[in-house]
Short mmCIF file of C-alpha atoms in Angstrom, two decimals:
data_model
loop_
_atom_site.label_atom_id
_atom_site.label_comp_id
_atom_site.label_asym_id
_atom_site.label_seq_id
_atom_site.Cartn_x
_atom_site.Cartn_y
_atom_site.Cartn_z
CA MET B 1 115.32 42.63 49.44
CA SER B 2 111.56 43.26 49.21
CA GLY B 3 108.86 40.61 49.65
CA ILE B 4 108.30 40.46 45.89
CA GLU B 5 112.01 40.06 45.23
CA GLU B 6 112.26 37.34 47.89
CA SER B 7 109.32 35.52 46.33
CA ASN B 8 110.78 35.78 42.85
CA TYR B 9 114.17 34.64 44.12
CA ILE B 10 112.86 31.10 44.60
CA LEU B 11 111.20 30.97 41.20
CA ASN B 12 114.23 32.49 39.50
CA LEU B 13 116.41 29.84 41.10
CA VAL B 14 114.09 27.09 39.86
CA HIS B 15 114.08 28.60 36.37
CA LYS B 16 117.90 28.74 36.31
CA MET B 17 117.85 25.03 37.05
CA GLY B 18 115.60 24.54 34.03
CA GLY B 19 112.59 23.85 36.20
CA TYR B 20 109.18 22.96 34.78
CA ILE B 21 106.17 20.92 35.89
CA ASP B 22 105.72 17.72 33.89
CA GLU B 23 102.56 15.88 32.84
CA ASN B 24 102.35 14.16 36.23
CA GLY B 25 102.64 17.31 38.30
CA MET B 26 106.29 16.78 39.23
CA LEU B 27 108.98 19.45 39.18
CA GLN B 28 111.73 18.52 36.73
CA LEU B 29 115.11 20.27 36.61
CA LYS B 30 116.54 20.12 33.08
CA ASN B 31 119.83 21.68 34.19
CA GLY B 32 120.07 19.66 37.36
CA PHE B 33 120.09 20.80 40.98
CA CYS B 34 122.65 23.57 40.59
CA VAL B 35 123.95 23.61 44.15
CA GLY B 36 127.52 22.51 44.87
CA GLU B 37 127.91 18.92 46.07
CA GLN B 38 129.93 20.11 49.06
CA VAL B 39 127.22 22.42 50.42
CA PRO B 40 126.28 20.74 53.72
CA PRO B 41 122.68 20.22 54.93
CA HIS B 42 123.28 22.93 57.54
CA GLY B 43 124.84 25.28 54.98
CA LYS B 44 124.18 29.02 54.80
CA PHE B 45 122.69 28.70 51.31
CA PHE B 46 119.79 26.54 52.53
CA ARG B 47 119.17 28.78 55.56
CA GLU B 48 118.92 31.84 53.34
CA LEU B 49 116.66 30.02 50.90
CA ALA B 50 114.33 29.06 53.74
CA SER B 51 114.48 32.59 55.14
CA TYR B 52 113.25 34.04 51.84
CA MET B 53 110.25 31.72 51.90
CA GLU B 54 109.45 32.32 55.56
CA LYS B 55 109.60 36.12 55.21
CA THR B 56 107.37 36.08 52.13
CA TYR B 57 104.86 33.32 52.90
CA GLY B 58 105.25 32.60 56.62
CA GLU B 59 102.02 34.42 57.47
CA THR B 60 99.89 33.39 54.49
CA GLY B 61 101.21 30.04 53.25
CA LEU B 62 101.27 28.97 49.61
CA ALA B 63 97.53 28.50 49.09
CA GLY B 64 97.33 31.75 47.12
CA CYS B 65 99.95 30.67 44.58
CA SER B 66 99.00 29.34 41.16
CA ASP B 67 99.24 25.58 40.75
CA ARG B 68 102.42 25.83 38.70
CA GLU B 69 104.24 28.27 40.98
CA GLY B 70 103.00 26.52 44.11
CA ARG B 71 104.36 23.20 42.90
CA MET B 72 107.71 24.78 42.01
CA ARG B 73 108.14 26.41 45.41
CA HIS B 74 106.98 23.34 47.31
CA GLN B 75 108.69 20.61 45.31
CA LEU B 76 112.08 22.32 45.24
CA ARG B 77 112.33 20.89 48.76
CA MET B 78 112.50 17.32 47.52
CA TYR B 79 115.61 18.09 45.47
CA ILE B 80 117.21 19.60 48.56
CA ASP B 81 116.37 16.32 50.33
CA ARG B 82 118.11 14.31 47.63
CA HIS B 83 121.15 16.56 47.90
CA ASN B 84 121.30 16.17 51.70
CA ILE B 85 121.01 12.38 51.69
CA ALA B 86 123.68 12.09 49.02
CA TYR B 87 125.93 14.45 50.99
CA VAL B 88 125.80 12.32 54.14
CA ARG B 89 126.18 9.02 52.33
CA LYS B 90 129.00 10.17 50.06
CA ASN B 91 131.08 12.00 52.67
CA PHE B 92 130.50 10.04 55.88
CA LYS B 93 129.22 6.54 55.15
CA LYS B 94 131.97 3.93 55.24
CA ASP B 95 131.72 0.25 54.42
CA GLY B 96 129.54 -1.58 56.92
CA MET B 97 127.99 1.60 58.32
CA THR B 98 124.27 2.30 58.47
CA ASP B 99 122.84 5.61 57.32
CA GLU B 100 122.25 6.54 60.95
CA GLU B 101 125.89 5.88 61.81
CA ALA B 102 126.91 8.04 58.86
CA LEU B 103 124.60 10.78 60.15
CA MET B 104 126.25 10.58 63.56
CA ALA B 105 129.66 10.83 61.88
CA TYR B 106 128.39 13.98 60.16
CA VAL B 107 127.41 15.35 63.57
CA GLN B 108 130.82 14.65 65.08
CA THR B 109 132.97 15.80 62.16
CA PRO B 110 134.55 19.28 62.54
CA SER B 111 132.78 22.06 60.67
CA TRP B 112 135.85 22.82 58.56
CA GLN B 113 135.53 19.26 57.22
CA GLY B 114 131.86 19.68 56.36
CA GLY B 115 130.33 18.33 59.56
CA LEU B 116 128.30 19.87 62.36
CA GLY B 117 131.30 20.10 64.64
CA GLY B 118 129.43 18.43 67.49
CA ALA B 119 126.40 20.73 67.31
CA LYS B 120 123.31 19.01 68.63
CA MET B 121 120.86 17.57 66.11
CA LEU B 122 117.18 18.01 66.86
CA ARG B 123 114.98 15.04 67.53
CA GLU B 124 111.38 15.78 66.58
CA PRO B 125 108.13 13.74 66.63
CA ALA B 126 107.58 11.82 63.38
CA ARG B 127 103.81 11.29 63.14
CA LEU B 128 103.62 12.32 59.48
CA HIS B 129 106.45 9.91 58.64
CA ASN B 130 104.79 6.83 60.11
CA LYS B 131 101.86 6.26 57.78
CA TYR B 132 99.97 3.00 57.47
CA PRO B 133 97.67 1.42 54.82
CA SER B 134 94.10 2.66 55.07
CA GLU B 135 92.72 -0.87 55.42
CA SER B 136 94.94 -1.46 58.47
CA SER B 137 95.50 0.50 61.69
CA TYR B 138 98.46 2.23 63.27
CA ARG B 139 98.62 -0.26 66.14
CA LYS B 140 98.59 -3.29 63.86
CA TYR B 141 100.87 -1.97 61.15
CA GLN B 142 103.33 0.58 62.48
CA LYS B 143 103.49 0.36 66.27
CA GLY B 144 106.79 -1.08 67.40
CA ARG B 145 108.65 -0.25 64.20
CA GLU B 146 108.26 3.52 64.10
CA ASN B 147 110.57 5.73 62.07
CA LYS B 148 112.57 8.47 63.79
CA LYS B 149 113.07 12.05 62.66
CA ARG B 150 116.29 14.03 63.00
CA LEU B 151 116.89 17.64 61.94
CA THR B 152 119.87 19.92 61.67
CA PRO B 153 120.07 22.49 64.50
CA ASP B 154 118.47 25.16 62.29
CA PHE B 155 115.35 22.94 61.88
CA HIS B 156 115.60 22.96 58.08
CA SER B 157 117.24 19.76 56.82
CA GLU B 158 115.44 16.59 57.82
CA PHE B 159 116.31 12.90 57.93
CA ILE B 160 113.92 9.98 58.56
CA ILE B 161 115.46 6.80 59.95
CA ASP B 162 113.90 3.35 60.26
CA ARG B 163 114.54 0.81 63.02
CA ASP B 164 117.45 -0.66 61.07
CA GLY B 165 119.24 2.68 60.84
CA ALA B 166 118.48 3.24 57.16
CA PHE B 167 117.19 6.49 55.69
CA VAL B 168 113.54 6.37 54.69
CA SER B 169 113.24 8.40 51.50
CA GLN B 170 111.36 8.58 48.23
CA TRP B 171 114.81 8.88 46.65
CA ASN B 172 115.40 5.24 47.55
CA VAL B 173 112.68 4.51 44.97
CA LEU B 174 112.58 7.31 42.40
CA GLU B 175 114.61 6.79 39.23
CA GLU B 176 115.71 8.88 36.28
CA ASP B 177 115.15 8.05 32.62
CA ARG B 178 117.81 8.31 29.89
CA GLN B 179 117.18 12.04 29.52
CA GLY B 180 117.84 12.63 33.22
CA ARG B 181 114.19 13.27 34.06
CA VAL B 182 112.82 11.81 37.27
CA ILE B 183 110.27 9.17 36.30
CA SER B 184 106.95 10.45 37.67
CA ASP B 185 104.48 7.87 36.35
CA ILE B 186 103.05 5.71 39.14
CA GLU B 187 102.48 2.81 36.75
CA TYR B 188 106.21 2.46 36.12
CA TYR B 189 106.89 1.91 39.82
CA ARG B 190 103.78 -0.20 40.39
CA GLN B 191 104.71 -2.65 37.65
CA LYS B 192 108.37 -2.76 38.64
CA TYR B 193 107.78 -3.52 42.31
CA LEU B 194 104.72 -5.75 41.94
CA ALA B 195 106.89 -7.95 39.72
CA GLN B 196 109.00 -8.47 42.87
CA GLY B 197 105.96 -9.17 45.02
CA ALA B 198 103.25 -7.32 46.94
CA GLU B 199 105.59 -6.62 49.88
CA ALA B 200 108.12 -4.93 47.59
CA TRP B 201 105.44 -2.57 46.24
CA GLU B 202 104.18 -1.84 49.75
CA ASP B 203 107.70 -1.01 50.92
CA ALA B 204 108.24 1.27 47.91
CA GLN B 205 105.01 3.13 48.70
CA ARG B 206 106.06 3.47 52.33
CA GLN B 207 109.38 5.01 51.29
CA ILE B 208 107.55 7.53 49.11
CA MET B 209 104.94 8.42 51.73
CA ASP B 210 107.22 8.55 54.81
CA THR B 211 110.01 10.43 53.04
CA GLU B 212 111.95 13.28 54.60
CA SER B 213 110.99 16.86 53.78
CA PHE B 214 113.17 19.97 54.00
CA ASN B 215 111.54 22.65 56.16
CA TYR B 216 111.23 26.26 55.04
CA ALA B 217 110.23 27.24 58.58
CA SER B 218 112.89 27.69 61.25
CA LYS B 219 110.89 26.12 64.08
CA ASN B 220 107.73 24.18 64.81
CA ASP B 221 105.25 27.05 64.67
CA LYS B 222 102.52 28.56 62.50
CA ALA B 223 104.96 29.13 59.64
CA HIS B 224 105.90 25.44 59.77
CA GLN B 225 102.23 24.51 59.44
CA LEU B 226 101.69 26.88 56.51
CA LEU B 227 104.94 26.31 54.60
CA ASP B 228 105.81 22.68 55.30
CA ILE B 229 102.77 20.70 56.48
CA GLU B 230 99.86 22.09 54.43
CA PRO B 231 101.49 22.46 50.95
CA PRO B 232 101.80 18.69 50.26
CA GLY B 233 98.01 18.45 50.16
CA LEU B 234 97.92 21.13 47.47
CA PHE B 235 101.15 20.87 45.52
CA ASP B 236 102.57 17.36 45.95
CA THR B 237 103.42 15.28 42.90
CA ASN B 238 100.57 13.24 41.44
CA LEU B 239 102.60 10.18 42.36
CA ARG B 240 102.44 10.93 46.08
CA LYS B 241 98.82 12.07 45.87
CA GLN B 242 97.76 8.83 44.18
CA ILE B 243 99.60 6.64 46.66
CA GLY B 244 98.42 8.81 49.54
CA LYS B 245 94.80 7.90 48.86
CA GLU B 246 95.53 4.44 50.28
CA TRP B 247 97.62 5.54 53.30
CA LYS B 248 96.82 7.34 56.54
CA SER B 249 98.75 9.28 59.18
CA PRO B 250 98.26 8.50 62.90
CA CYS B 251 95.43 10.59 64.32
CA LYS B 252 96.97 13.39 66.36
CA HIS B 253 94.03 14.30 68.61
CA ALA B 254 92.95 10.78 69.48
CA LYS B 255 96.52 9.78 70.33
CA ALA B 256 97.03 12.92 72.39
CA LEU B 257 93.92 12.24 74.47
CA ARG B 258 94.99 8.64 75.01
CA ASP B 259 98.46 9.77 76.10
CA ILE B 260 96.97 12.17 78.66
CA LYS B 261 94.63 9.49 79.93
CA ASN B 262 97.42 6.95 80.32
CA ARG B 263 99.65 9.43 82.14
CA TYR B 264 96.82 10.32 84.50
CA TYR B 265 96.34 6.66 85.41
CA LYS B 266 100.08 6.35 85.95
CA VAL B 267 100.16 9.30 88.36
CA THR B 268 96.98 8.61 90.34
CA GLY B 269 96.53 4.87 89.98
CA VAL B 270 92.77 5.48 90.13
CA GLN B 271 90.96 4.88 86.84
CA THR B 272 87.59 6.11 88.10
CA CYS B 273 88.99 9.62 88.55
CA ALA B 274 89.83 10.02 84.88
CA LEU B 275 86.70 11.92 83.86
CA PRO B 276 87.78 15.41 85.05
CA ILE B 277 91.11 15.26 83.29
CA LEU B 278 89.59 13.92 80.10
CA LYS B 279 87.13 16.80 80.09
CA THR B 280 90.06 19.20 80.47
CA ALA B 281 91.96 17.44 77.70
CA ILE B 282 88.99 17.56 75.34
CA ALA B 283 88.64 21.29 75.96
CA MET B 284 92.33 21.76 75.16
CA VAL B 285 92.03 19.81 71.92
CA ARG B 286 89.05 21.91 70.86
CA THR B 287 90.86 25.15 71.53
CA LYS B 288 94.63 25.36 71.57
CA GLY B 289 95.68 21.74 71.11
CA THR B 290 96.36 19.07 73.70
CA GLY B 291 98.20 20.80 76.51
CA ILE B 292 100.97 18.23 76.51
CA HIS B 293 103.63 20.30 74.76
CA PRO B 294 103.84 22.15 71.43
CA GLU B 295 104.99 19.17 69.41
CA ALA B 296 102.51 16.61 70.71
CA PRO B 297 100.35 16.61 67.52
CA ASP B 298 103.28 15.21 65.53
CA ARG B 299 104.17 12.47 67.98
CA ALA B 300 104.26 8.88 66.72
CA GLY B 301 104.99 5.69 68.60
CA ARG B 302 106.04 5.59 72.24
CA PRO B 303 105.29 8.91 73.97
CA GLU B 304 108.26 11.25 74.27
CA ALA B 305 107.69 13.87 76.95
CA ARG B 306 110.37 16.27 75.78
CA PRO B 307 112.33 16.98 72.59
CA HIS B 308 115.69 15.21 72.37
CA TYR B 309 118.97 15.86 70.69
CA TYR B 310 122.03 14.06 69.40
CA ASN B 311 125.02 15.24 71.37
CA PRO B 312 128.56 15.18 69.94
CA ARG B 313 129.12 11.58 71.03
CA GLY B 314 125.91 10.33 69.56
CA TYR B 315 124.05 10.01 72.84
CA ILE B 316 120.63 11.50 73.49
CA SER B 317 120.04 14.38 75.86
CA HIS B 318 116.77 16.05 76.82
CA GLY B 319 115.68 19.60 76.11
CA ARG B 320 113.75 21.62 78.66
CA GLN B 321 110.00 21.37 78.29
CA THR B 322 107.11 21.46 80.74
CA HIS B 323 106.24 17.82 81.34
CA PRO B 324 102.62 16.76 82.04
CA GLU B 325 103.75 15.50 85.47
CA SER B 326 105.30 18.87 86.38
CA HIS B 327 103.55 21.22 88.82
CA ARG B 328 103.99 23.96 86.20
CA HIS B 329 101.91 22.04 83.67
CA PRO B 330 98.40 23.40 82.90
CA LEU B 331 96.74 20.22 84.15
CA TYR B 332 98.27 20.65 87.58
CA GLN B 333 97.41 24.31 87.59
CA ALA B 334 93.83 23.37 86.79
CA GLY B 335 93.79 21.20 89.89
CA ARG B 336 93.42 17.96 87.91
CA LEU B 337 96.70 16.30 88.74
CA SER B 338 97.53 17.75 92.15
#
């Protein structure tokens, strides 16, 4: 299949679902999300769909698409998210279980029964899923109650979990009208939730802003930045854009520098020697990032030195990464932490 055919495949799929962009910039599917209910989040169909996008736009991103086509390609992901959440809840959530417990049941269930068969689930940093009101600060608002992010082993399907084990998702808030259209007018939700109190409206906004997001990329790399992180700023629904004006994401560079500084103090115990390492850290931020590890920019909450995984029994195990306190780490090699 050529690049043009791969590109058109996504649009053709959206058109078969009756896709169009409504007056509020939201993708609507007149014919519904025409993917079988028993297709699992780790299913071959979603991997191939993501592969088409990555092969076609992995090097350039979606910025060159028209507004209409860009929104279609980008917002198809949110319907995949709805499908995945419904799949886990319908097939694995029993009475009294949390969403997280249902997700762990999905991990442990044999593949022939629609589960992951014990395959490890990725644990990734969740900075972009821990937003806070612009008039507040991360430390005051979010610290201590951070959401967690879990992904299927192929990196595509994503789940955000709060401290109570519940999925954080815009689909906990979004509703359909009598014609089966997703209601996209912010005023509908504002009036509904403000009638329940200011906290109810704030929680609804948080669900919409911290929602999960299916990844077209297969790993945390340049393609992930171009296909999954940048498109929301261009092609998100007007609903999320309007709410997003009043919410912020934790600053990645400032947090990264603070993490390096704190780790240096922990290793040396001498605060007055921090200047050399901070100079090194600043240079790293200005060039290739922070030097902590590839996923540091997306970290939120308590520092996690290495990526983690769910194992078949639901426990957490560590992946192999170069830790800042390792002699193989660039800061040691630079002579700053020897």
